[in-house]
GROMACS .gro file of C-alpha atoms in nm:
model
  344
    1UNK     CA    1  -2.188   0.152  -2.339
    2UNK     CA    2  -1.924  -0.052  -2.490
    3UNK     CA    3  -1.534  -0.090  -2.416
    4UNK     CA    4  -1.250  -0.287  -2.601
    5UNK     CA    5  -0.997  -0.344  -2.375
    6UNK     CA    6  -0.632  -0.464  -2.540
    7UNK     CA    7  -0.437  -0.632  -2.334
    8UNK     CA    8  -0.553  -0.958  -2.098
    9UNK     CA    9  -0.287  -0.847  -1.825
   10UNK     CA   10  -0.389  -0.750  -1.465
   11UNK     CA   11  -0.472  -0.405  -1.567
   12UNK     CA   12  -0.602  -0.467  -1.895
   13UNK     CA   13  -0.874  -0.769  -1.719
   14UNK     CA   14  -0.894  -0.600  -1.388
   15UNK     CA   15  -1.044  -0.249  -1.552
   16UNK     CA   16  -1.291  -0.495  -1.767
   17UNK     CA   17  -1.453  -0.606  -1.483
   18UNK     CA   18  -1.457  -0.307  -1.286
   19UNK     CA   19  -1.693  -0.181  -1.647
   20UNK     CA   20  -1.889  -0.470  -1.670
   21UNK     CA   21  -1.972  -0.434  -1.324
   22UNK     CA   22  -2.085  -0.115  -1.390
   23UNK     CA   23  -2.304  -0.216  -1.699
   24UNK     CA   24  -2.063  -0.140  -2.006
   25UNK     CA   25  -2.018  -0.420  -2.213
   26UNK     CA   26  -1.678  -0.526  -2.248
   27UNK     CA   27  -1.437  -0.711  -2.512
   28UNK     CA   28  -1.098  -0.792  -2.421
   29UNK     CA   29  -0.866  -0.841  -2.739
   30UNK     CA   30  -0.526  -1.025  -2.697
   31UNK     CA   31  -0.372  -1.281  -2.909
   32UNK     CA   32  -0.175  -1.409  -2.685
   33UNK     CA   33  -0.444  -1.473  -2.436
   34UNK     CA   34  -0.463  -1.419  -2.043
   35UNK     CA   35  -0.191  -1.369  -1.846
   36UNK     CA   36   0.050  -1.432  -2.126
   37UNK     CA   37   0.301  -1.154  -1.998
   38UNK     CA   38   0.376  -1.035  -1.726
   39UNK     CA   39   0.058  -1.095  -1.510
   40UNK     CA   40   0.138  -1.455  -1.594
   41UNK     CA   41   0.405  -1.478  -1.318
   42UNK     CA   42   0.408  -1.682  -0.971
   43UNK     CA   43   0.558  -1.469  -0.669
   44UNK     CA   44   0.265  -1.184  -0.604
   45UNK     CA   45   0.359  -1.017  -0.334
   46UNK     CA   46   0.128  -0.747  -0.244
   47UNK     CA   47   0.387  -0.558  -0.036
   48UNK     CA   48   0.330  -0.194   0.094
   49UNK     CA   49   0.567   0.121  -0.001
   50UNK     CA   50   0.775   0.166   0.335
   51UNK     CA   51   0.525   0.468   0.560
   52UNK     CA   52   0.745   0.727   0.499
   53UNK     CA   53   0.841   1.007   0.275
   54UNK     CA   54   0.447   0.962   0.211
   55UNK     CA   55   0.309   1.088  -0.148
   56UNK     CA   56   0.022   1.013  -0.352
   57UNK     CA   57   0.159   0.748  -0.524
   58UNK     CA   58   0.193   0.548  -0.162
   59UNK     CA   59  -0.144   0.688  -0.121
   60UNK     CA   60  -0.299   0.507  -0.378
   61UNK     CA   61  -0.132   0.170  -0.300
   62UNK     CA   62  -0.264   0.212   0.034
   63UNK     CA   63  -0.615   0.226  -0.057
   64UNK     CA   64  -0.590  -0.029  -0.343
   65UNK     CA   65  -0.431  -0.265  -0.047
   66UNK     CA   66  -0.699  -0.229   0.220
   67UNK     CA   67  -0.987  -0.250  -0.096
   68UNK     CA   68  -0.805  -0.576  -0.240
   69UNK     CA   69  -0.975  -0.832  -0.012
   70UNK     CA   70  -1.325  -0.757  -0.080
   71UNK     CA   71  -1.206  -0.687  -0.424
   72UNK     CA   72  -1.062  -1.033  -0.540
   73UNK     CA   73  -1.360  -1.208  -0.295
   74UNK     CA   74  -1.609  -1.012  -0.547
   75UNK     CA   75  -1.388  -1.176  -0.889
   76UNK     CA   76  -1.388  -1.485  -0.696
   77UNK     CA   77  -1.794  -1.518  -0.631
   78UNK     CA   78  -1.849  -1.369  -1.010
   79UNK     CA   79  -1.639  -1.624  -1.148
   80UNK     CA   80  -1.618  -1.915  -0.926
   81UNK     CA   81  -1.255  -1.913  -0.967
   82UNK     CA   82  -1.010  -1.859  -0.649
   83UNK     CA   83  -0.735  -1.578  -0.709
   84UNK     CA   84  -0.526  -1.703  -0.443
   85UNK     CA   85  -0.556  -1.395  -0.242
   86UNK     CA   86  -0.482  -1.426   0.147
   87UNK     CA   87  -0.325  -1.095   0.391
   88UNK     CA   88  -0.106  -1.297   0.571
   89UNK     CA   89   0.169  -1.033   0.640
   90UNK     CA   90   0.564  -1.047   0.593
   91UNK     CA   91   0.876  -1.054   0.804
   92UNK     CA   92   1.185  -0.842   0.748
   93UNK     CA   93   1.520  -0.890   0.882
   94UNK     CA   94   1.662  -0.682   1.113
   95UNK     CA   95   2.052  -0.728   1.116
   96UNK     CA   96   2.178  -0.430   1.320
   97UNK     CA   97   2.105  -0.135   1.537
   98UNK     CA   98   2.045   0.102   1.263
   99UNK     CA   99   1.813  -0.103   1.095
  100UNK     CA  100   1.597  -0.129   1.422
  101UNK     CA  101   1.600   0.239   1.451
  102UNK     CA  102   1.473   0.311   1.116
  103UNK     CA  103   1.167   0.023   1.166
  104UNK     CA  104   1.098   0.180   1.462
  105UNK     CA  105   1.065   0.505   1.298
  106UNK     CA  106   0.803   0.337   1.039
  107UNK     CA  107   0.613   0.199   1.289
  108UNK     CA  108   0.519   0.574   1.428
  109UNK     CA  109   0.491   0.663   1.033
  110UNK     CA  110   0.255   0.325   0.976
  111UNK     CA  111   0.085   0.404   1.299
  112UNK     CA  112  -0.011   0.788   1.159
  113UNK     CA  113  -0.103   0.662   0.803
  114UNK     CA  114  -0.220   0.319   0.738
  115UNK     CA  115  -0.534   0.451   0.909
  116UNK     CA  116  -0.526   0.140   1.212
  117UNK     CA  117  -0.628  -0.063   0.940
  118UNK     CA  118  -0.249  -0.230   0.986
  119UNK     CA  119   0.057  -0.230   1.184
  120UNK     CA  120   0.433  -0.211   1.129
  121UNK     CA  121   0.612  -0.378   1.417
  122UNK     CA  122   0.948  -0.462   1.551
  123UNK     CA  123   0.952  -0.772   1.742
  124UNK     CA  124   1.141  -1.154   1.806
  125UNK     CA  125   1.152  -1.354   1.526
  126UNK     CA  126   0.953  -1.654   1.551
  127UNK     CA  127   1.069  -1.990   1.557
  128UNK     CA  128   1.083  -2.197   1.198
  129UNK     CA  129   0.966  -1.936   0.937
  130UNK     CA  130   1.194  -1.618   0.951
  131UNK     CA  131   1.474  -1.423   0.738
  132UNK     CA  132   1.710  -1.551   0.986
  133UNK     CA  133   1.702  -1.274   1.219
  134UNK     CA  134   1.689  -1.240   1.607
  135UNK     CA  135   1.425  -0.933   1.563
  136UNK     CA  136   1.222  -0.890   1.264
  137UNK     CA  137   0.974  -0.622   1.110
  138UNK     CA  138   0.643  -0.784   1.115
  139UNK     CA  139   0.377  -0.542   0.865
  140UNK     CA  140  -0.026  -0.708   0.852
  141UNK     CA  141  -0.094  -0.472   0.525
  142UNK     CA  142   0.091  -0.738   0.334
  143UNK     CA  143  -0.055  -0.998   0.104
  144UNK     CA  144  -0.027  -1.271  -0.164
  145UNK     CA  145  -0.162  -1.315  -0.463
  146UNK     CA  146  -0.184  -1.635  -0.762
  147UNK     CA  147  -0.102  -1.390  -1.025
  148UNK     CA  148  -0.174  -1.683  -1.304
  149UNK     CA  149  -0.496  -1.741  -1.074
  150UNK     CA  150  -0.548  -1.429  -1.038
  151UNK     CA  151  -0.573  -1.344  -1.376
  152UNK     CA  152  -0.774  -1.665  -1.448
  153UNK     CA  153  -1.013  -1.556  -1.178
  154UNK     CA  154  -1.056  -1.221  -1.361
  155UNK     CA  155  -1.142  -1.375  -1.686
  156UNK     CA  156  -1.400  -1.616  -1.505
  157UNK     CA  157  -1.552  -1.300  -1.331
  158UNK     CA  158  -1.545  -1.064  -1.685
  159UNK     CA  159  -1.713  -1.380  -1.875
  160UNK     CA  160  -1.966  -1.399  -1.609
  161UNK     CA  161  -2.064  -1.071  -1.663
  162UNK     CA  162  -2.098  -1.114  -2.019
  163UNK     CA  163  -1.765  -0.977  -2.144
  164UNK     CA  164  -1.545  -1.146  -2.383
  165UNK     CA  165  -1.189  -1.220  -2.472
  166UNK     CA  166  -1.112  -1.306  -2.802
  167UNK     CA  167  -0.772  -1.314  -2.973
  168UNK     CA  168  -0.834  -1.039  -3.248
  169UNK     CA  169  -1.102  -0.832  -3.349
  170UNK     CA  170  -1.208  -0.444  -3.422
  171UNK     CA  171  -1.240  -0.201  -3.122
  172UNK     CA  172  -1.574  -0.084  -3.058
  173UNK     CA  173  -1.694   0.186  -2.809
  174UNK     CA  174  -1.432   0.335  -2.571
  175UNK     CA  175  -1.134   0.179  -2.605
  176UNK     CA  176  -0.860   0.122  -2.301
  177UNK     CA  177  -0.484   0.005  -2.411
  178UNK     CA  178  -0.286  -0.179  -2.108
  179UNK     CA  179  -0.098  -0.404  -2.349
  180UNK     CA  180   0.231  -0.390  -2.096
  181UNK     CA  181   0.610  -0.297  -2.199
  182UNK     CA  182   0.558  -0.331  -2.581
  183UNK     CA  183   0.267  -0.085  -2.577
  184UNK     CA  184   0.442   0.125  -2.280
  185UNK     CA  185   0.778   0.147  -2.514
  186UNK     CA  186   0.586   0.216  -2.816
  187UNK     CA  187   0.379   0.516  -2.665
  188UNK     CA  188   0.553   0.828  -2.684
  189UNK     CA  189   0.625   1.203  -2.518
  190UNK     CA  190   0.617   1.545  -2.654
  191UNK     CA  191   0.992   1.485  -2.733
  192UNK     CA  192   0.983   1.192  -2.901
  193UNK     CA  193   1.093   0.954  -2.608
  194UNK     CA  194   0.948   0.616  -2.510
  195UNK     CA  195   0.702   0.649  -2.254
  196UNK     CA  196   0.888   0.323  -2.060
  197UNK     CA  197   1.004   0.042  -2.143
  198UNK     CA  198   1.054  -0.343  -2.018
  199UNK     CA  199   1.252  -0.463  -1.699
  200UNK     CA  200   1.327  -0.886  -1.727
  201UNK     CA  201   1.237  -1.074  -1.407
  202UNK     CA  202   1.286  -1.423  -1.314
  203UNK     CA  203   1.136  -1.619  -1.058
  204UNK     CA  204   1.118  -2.016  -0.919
  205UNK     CA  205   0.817  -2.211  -0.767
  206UNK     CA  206   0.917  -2.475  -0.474
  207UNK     CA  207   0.758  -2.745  -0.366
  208UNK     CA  208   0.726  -2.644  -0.014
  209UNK     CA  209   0.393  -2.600   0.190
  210UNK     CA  210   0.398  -2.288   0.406
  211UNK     CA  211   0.073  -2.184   0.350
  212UNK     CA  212   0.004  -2.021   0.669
  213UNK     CA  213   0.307  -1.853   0.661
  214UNK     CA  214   0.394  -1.505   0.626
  215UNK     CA  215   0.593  -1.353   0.325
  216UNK     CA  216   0.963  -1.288   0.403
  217UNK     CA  217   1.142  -1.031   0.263
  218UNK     CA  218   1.522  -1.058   0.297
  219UNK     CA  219   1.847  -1.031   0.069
  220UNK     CA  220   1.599  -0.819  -0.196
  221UNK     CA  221   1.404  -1.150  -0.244
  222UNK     CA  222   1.054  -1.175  -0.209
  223UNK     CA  223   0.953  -1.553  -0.076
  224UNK     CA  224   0.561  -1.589  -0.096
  225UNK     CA  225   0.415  -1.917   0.071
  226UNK     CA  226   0.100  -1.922  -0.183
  227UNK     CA  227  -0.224  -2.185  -0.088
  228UNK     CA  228  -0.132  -2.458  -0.292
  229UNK     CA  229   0.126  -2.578  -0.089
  230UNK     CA  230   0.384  -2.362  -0.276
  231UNK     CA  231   0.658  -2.130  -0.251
  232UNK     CA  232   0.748  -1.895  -0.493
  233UNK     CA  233   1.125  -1.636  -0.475
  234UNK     CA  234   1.199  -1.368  -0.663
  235UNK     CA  235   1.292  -1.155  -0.885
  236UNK     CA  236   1.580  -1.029  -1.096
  237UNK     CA  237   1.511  -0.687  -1.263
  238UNK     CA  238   1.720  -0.695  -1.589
  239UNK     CA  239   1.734  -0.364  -1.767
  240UNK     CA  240   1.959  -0.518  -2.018
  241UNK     CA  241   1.817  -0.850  -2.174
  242UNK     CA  242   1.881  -1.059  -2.504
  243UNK     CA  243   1.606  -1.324  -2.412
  244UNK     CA  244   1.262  -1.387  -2.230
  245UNK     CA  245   1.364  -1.723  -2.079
  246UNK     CA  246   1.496  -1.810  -1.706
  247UNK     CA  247   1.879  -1.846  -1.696
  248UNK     CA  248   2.190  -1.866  -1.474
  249UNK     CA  249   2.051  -1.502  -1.322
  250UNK     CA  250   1.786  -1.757  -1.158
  251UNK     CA  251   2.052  -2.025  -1.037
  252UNK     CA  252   2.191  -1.710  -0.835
  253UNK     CA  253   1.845  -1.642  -0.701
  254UNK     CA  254   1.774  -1.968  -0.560
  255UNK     CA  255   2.129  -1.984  -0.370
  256UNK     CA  256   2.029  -1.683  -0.202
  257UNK     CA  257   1.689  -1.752  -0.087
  258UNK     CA  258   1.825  -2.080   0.029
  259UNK     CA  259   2.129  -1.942   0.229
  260UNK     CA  260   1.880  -1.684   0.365
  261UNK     CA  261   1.616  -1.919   0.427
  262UNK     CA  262   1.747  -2.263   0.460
  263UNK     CA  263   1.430  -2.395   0.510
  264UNK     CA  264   1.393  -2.370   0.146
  265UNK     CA  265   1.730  -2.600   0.040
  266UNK     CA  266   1.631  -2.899  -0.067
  267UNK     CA  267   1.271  -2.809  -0.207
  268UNK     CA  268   1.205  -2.920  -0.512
  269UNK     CA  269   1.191  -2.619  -0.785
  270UNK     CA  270   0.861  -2.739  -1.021
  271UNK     CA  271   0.842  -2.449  -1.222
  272UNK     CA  272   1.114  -2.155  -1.343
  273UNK     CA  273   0.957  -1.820  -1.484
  274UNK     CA  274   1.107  -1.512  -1.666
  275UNK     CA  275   0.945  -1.273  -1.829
  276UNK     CA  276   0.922  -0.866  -1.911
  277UNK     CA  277   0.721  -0.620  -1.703
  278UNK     CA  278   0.638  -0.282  -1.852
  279UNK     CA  279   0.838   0.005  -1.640
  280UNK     CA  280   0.749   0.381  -1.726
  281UNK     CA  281   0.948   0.643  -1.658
  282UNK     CA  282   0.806   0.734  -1.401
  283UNK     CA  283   0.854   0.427  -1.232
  284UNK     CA  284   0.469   0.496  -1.137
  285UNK     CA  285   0.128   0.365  -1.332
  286UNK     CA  286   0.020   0.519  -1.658
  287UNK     CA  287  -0.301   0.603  -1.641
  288UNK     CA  288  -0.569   0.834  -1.815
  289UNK     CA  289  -0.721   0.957  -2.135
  290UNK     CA  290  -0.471   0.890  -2.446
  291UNK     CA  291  -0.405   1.291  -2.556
  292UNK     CA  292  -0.533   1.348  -2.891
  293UNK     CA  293  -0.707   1.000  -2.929
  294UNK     CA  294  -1.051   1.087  -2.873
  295UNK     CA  295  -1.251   0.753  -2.680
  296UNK     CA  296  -0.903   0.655  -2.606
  297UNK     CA  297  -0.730   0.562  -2.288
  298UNK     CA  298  -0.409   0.414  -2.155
  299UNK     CA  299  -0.345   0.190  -1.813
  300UNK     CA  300   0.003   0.028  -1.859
  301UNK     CA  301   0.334   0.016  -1.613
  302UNK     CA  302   0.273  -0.167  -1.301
  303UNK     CA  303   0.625  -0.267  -1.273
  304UNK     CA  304   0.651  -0.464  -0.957
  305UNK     CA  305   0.313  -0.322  -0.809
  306UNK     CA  306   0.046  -0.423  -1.049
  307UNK     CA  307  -0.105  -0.657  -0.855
  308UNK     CA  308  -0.132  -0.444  -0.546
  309UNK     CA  309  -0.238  -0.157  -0.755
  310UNK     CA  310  -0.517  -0.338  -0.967
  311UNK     CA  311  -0.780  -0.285  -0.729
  312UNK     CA  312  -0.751   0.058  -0.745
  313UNK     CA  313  -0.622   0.102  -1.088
  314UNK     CA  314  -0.924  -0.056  -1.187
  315UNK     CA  315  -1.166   0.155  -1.029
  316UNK     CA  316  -1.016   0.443  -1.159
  317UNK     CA  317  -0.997   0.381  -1.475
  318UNK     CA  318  -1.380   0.250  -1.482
  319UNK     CA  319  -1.478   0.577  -1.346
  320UNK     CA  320  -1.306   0.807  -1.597
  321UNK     CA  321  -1.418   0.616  -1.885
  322UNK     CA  322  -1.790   0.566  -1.790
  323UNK     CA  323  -1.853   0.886  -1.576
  324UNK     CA  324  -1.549   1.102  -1.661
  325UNK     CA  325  -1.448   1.147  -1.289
  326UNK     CA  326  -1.088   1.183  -1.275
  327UNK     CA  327  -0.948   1.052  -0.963
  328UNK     CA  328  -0.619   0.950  -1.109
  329UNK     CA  329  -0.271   1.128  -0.911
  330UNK     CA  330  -0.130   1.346  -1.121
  331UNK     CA  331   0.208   1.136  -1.041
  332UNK     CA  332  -0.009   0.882  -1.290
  333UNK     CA  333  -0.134   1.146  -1.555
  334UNK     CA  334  -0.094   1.067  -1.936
  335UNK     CA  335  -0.103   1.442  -2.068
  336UNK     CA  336   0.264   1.444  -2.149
  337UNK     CA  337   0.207   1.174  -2.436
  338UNK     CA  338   0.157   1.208  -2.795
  339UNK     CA  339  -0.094   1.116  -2.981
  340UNK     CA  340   0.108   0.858  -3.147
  341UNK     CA  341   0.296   0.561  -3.143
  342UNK     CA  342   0.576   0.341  -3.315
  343UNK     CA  343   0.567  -0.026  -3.368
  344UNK     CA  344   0.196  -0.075  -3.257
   0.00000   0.00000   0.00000
C-alpha cells in the first residue's frame, strides 16, 4: 500500500511512521520541509487536561500520554535520533485556599481516572525550582518534548523505514492532508465556514540548565527545562496577527516568567520563536476520512496539544487508512466538511 502524506508537521510525520511501521510505503510532500510550522517550536509541554469534567477528548490525551514513552523510544531506536522526550512532571502554584480545595478535588478525580498510572498531588513546594508557592500541585503524567527534535527524530525514523520527504511531487495511494492552519482554514463545512483557523504563539529559549527539573506551570506560562541544558517559556495565543515574527508580546512574556520564577532573570535568551498553530473550531483534533474525497483523509488542529496527542493521533489515523477501523471520538470526526476547499 502506498500513502502521500502533505504536511511534515507532528501529525503529518507522526501518522507516516505509524504506516510505514505497518508496511505502507510512505511519501511525505512539503516544501517547506520538517518542522517548518508549527511543530518547529521549542516549549513542548506534554501537559494533561485537568481530571475532571472527563470526556473523550481527555480520554484520548490520556492514552496518547501514558503510550508516548515507548512511542518516541520506538522513533528514537528507528532513527537514531533523540526526540528529547523525558516524564519529568510539573508544579503548579497554589496561591490560596480555594485553589487548594479544587487540587484536592483533582487529585480524587486523577486518582479514579489516570488508571494509577499517575498522580495529582498537593504538597510543599520544594526548595530552588518552584512557581513561587508555599504548596504546589505536583502531576507525574506530565512530560517534555524537543518539538524541533522531535520532529527531526520522526523524519530519521520514517527514512529508516524507507519513506521519503521530498519538497513537491504527485500523491500516490491514500493520501492524508495535516498541512496545519492554512489547510485547517482552507477546509470547509456544509455552510461554507472555515473549518479553523490559525492562533500566533511566541516563545523564548534560555540558557539555563534545569534538566532534571520539573515543568512549572504558573501565570499561564509554561516553563519546560528540556535536556540540553535549556529552558524554554511560553506562549502568547494571538487570534489577531499582522506578522509571523516574535515581538514586544514576547518582551511581556519573559518579564513574567522571570517575576514568577526569578531563577530565570538573568538567563541568557539564545533563541526567540513565533509562529501559527492550526486551531479548529472545535478547539479539538480533526481527524478522519475527507467526505466526498474518496482515498482521502484529514489530521490537522493540534492547537496546543499536538505533541501530546501525536502518539495517539498517529495510531489512529494508521488504522483507519490501512484497516478501516475507526477509533477516532466523534468529538474529532470530519463528516461535517465539504468536499472542497479554497486557497489550497
Amino acid at each position: 500500500m502506498e500513502a502521500t502524506i502533505y504536511g511534515a508537521g507532528v501529525f503529518g510525520l507522526g501518522c507516516a511512521f505509524a504506516l510505514a511501521r505497518r508496511g505502507a510505503r510512505v511519501r511525505v510532500i512539503d516544501p517547506k520541509g520538517v518542522a517548518a510550522g508549527a511543530s518547529g517550536g521549542i516549549v513542548g509541554a506534554l501537559a494533561p487536561h485537568v481530571p475532571e469534567q472527563w470526556n473523550e477528548k481527555k480520554a484520548f490525551q490520556l492514552d496518547s500520554l501514558l503510550m508516548a514513552e515507548d512511542w518516541w523510544q520506538a522513533v528514537s531506536d528507528l532513527g537514531g535520533t533523540d526526540p528529547g522526550y523525558a516524564r519529568t512532571g510539573r508544579l503548579q502554584p497554589i496561591p490560596d485556599a480555594d485553589t487548594r480545595t479544587r487540587a484536592l478535588d483533582r487529585a480524587d478525580g486523577a486518582a479514579a481516572l489516570w488508571r494509577g498510572a499517575a498522580t495529582w498531588t498537593v504538597e510543599p513546594a520544594p526548595a530552588g525550582w518552584s512557581p513561587g508557592t508555599t504548596e504546589v500541585i505536583r502531576d507525574t503524567l506530565s512530560a517534555r518534548i524537543h518539538p524541533r527534535r522531535a520532529c527531526a527524530a520522526l523524519a530519521a525514523a520514517v527514512r529508516a523505514l524507507g519513506g521519503q520527504i521530498v519538497p513537491d511531487a504527485h500523491s500516490e495511494g491514500l493520501v492524508l492532508h495535516a498541512t496545519g492552519w492554512q489547510g485547517l482554514a482552507a477546509l470547509r463545512d456544509a455552510r461554507d465556514r472555515p473549518a479553523g483557523n490559525g492562533v500566533k504563539g511566541q516563545a523564548a529559549l534560555l540558557r539555563l540548565d534545569r534538566r532534571d527539573a520539573p515543568q512549572l506551570y504558573v501565570d499561564g506560562l509554561h516553563i519546560v527545562p528540556h535536556g540540553d541544558g535549556t529552558v524554554a517559556l511560553g506562549s502568547t495565543s494571538e487570534r489577531d496577527f499582522d506578522h509571523a515574527e516574535p515581538d514586544v508580546q514576547l518582551d511581556a512574556i519573559l518579564a513574567r516568567a522571570c517575576a514568577a520564577v526569578p531563577e530565570l532573570a538573568g538567563a541568557e535568551v539564545i533563541d526567540r520563536w513565533a509562529g501559527i498553530r492550526p486551531r479548529a473550531r472545535s478547539r479539538a483534533p480533526l481527524l478522519g476520512v475527507w467526505p466526498g474525497r474518496q482515498g482521502h483523509f484529514i489530521a490537522n488542529g493540534g492547537f496546543k496539544i499536538g505533541f501530546g496527542m501525536a502518539p495517539k493521533v498517529a495510531e489512529v489515523m494508521a488504522e483507519l487508512m490501512l484497516d478501516g477501523r475507526d477509533a477516532i471520538p466523534e468529538a474529532f470526526a470530519t463528516h461535517g466538511l465539504a468536499p472542497w476547499t479554497r486557497g489550497v
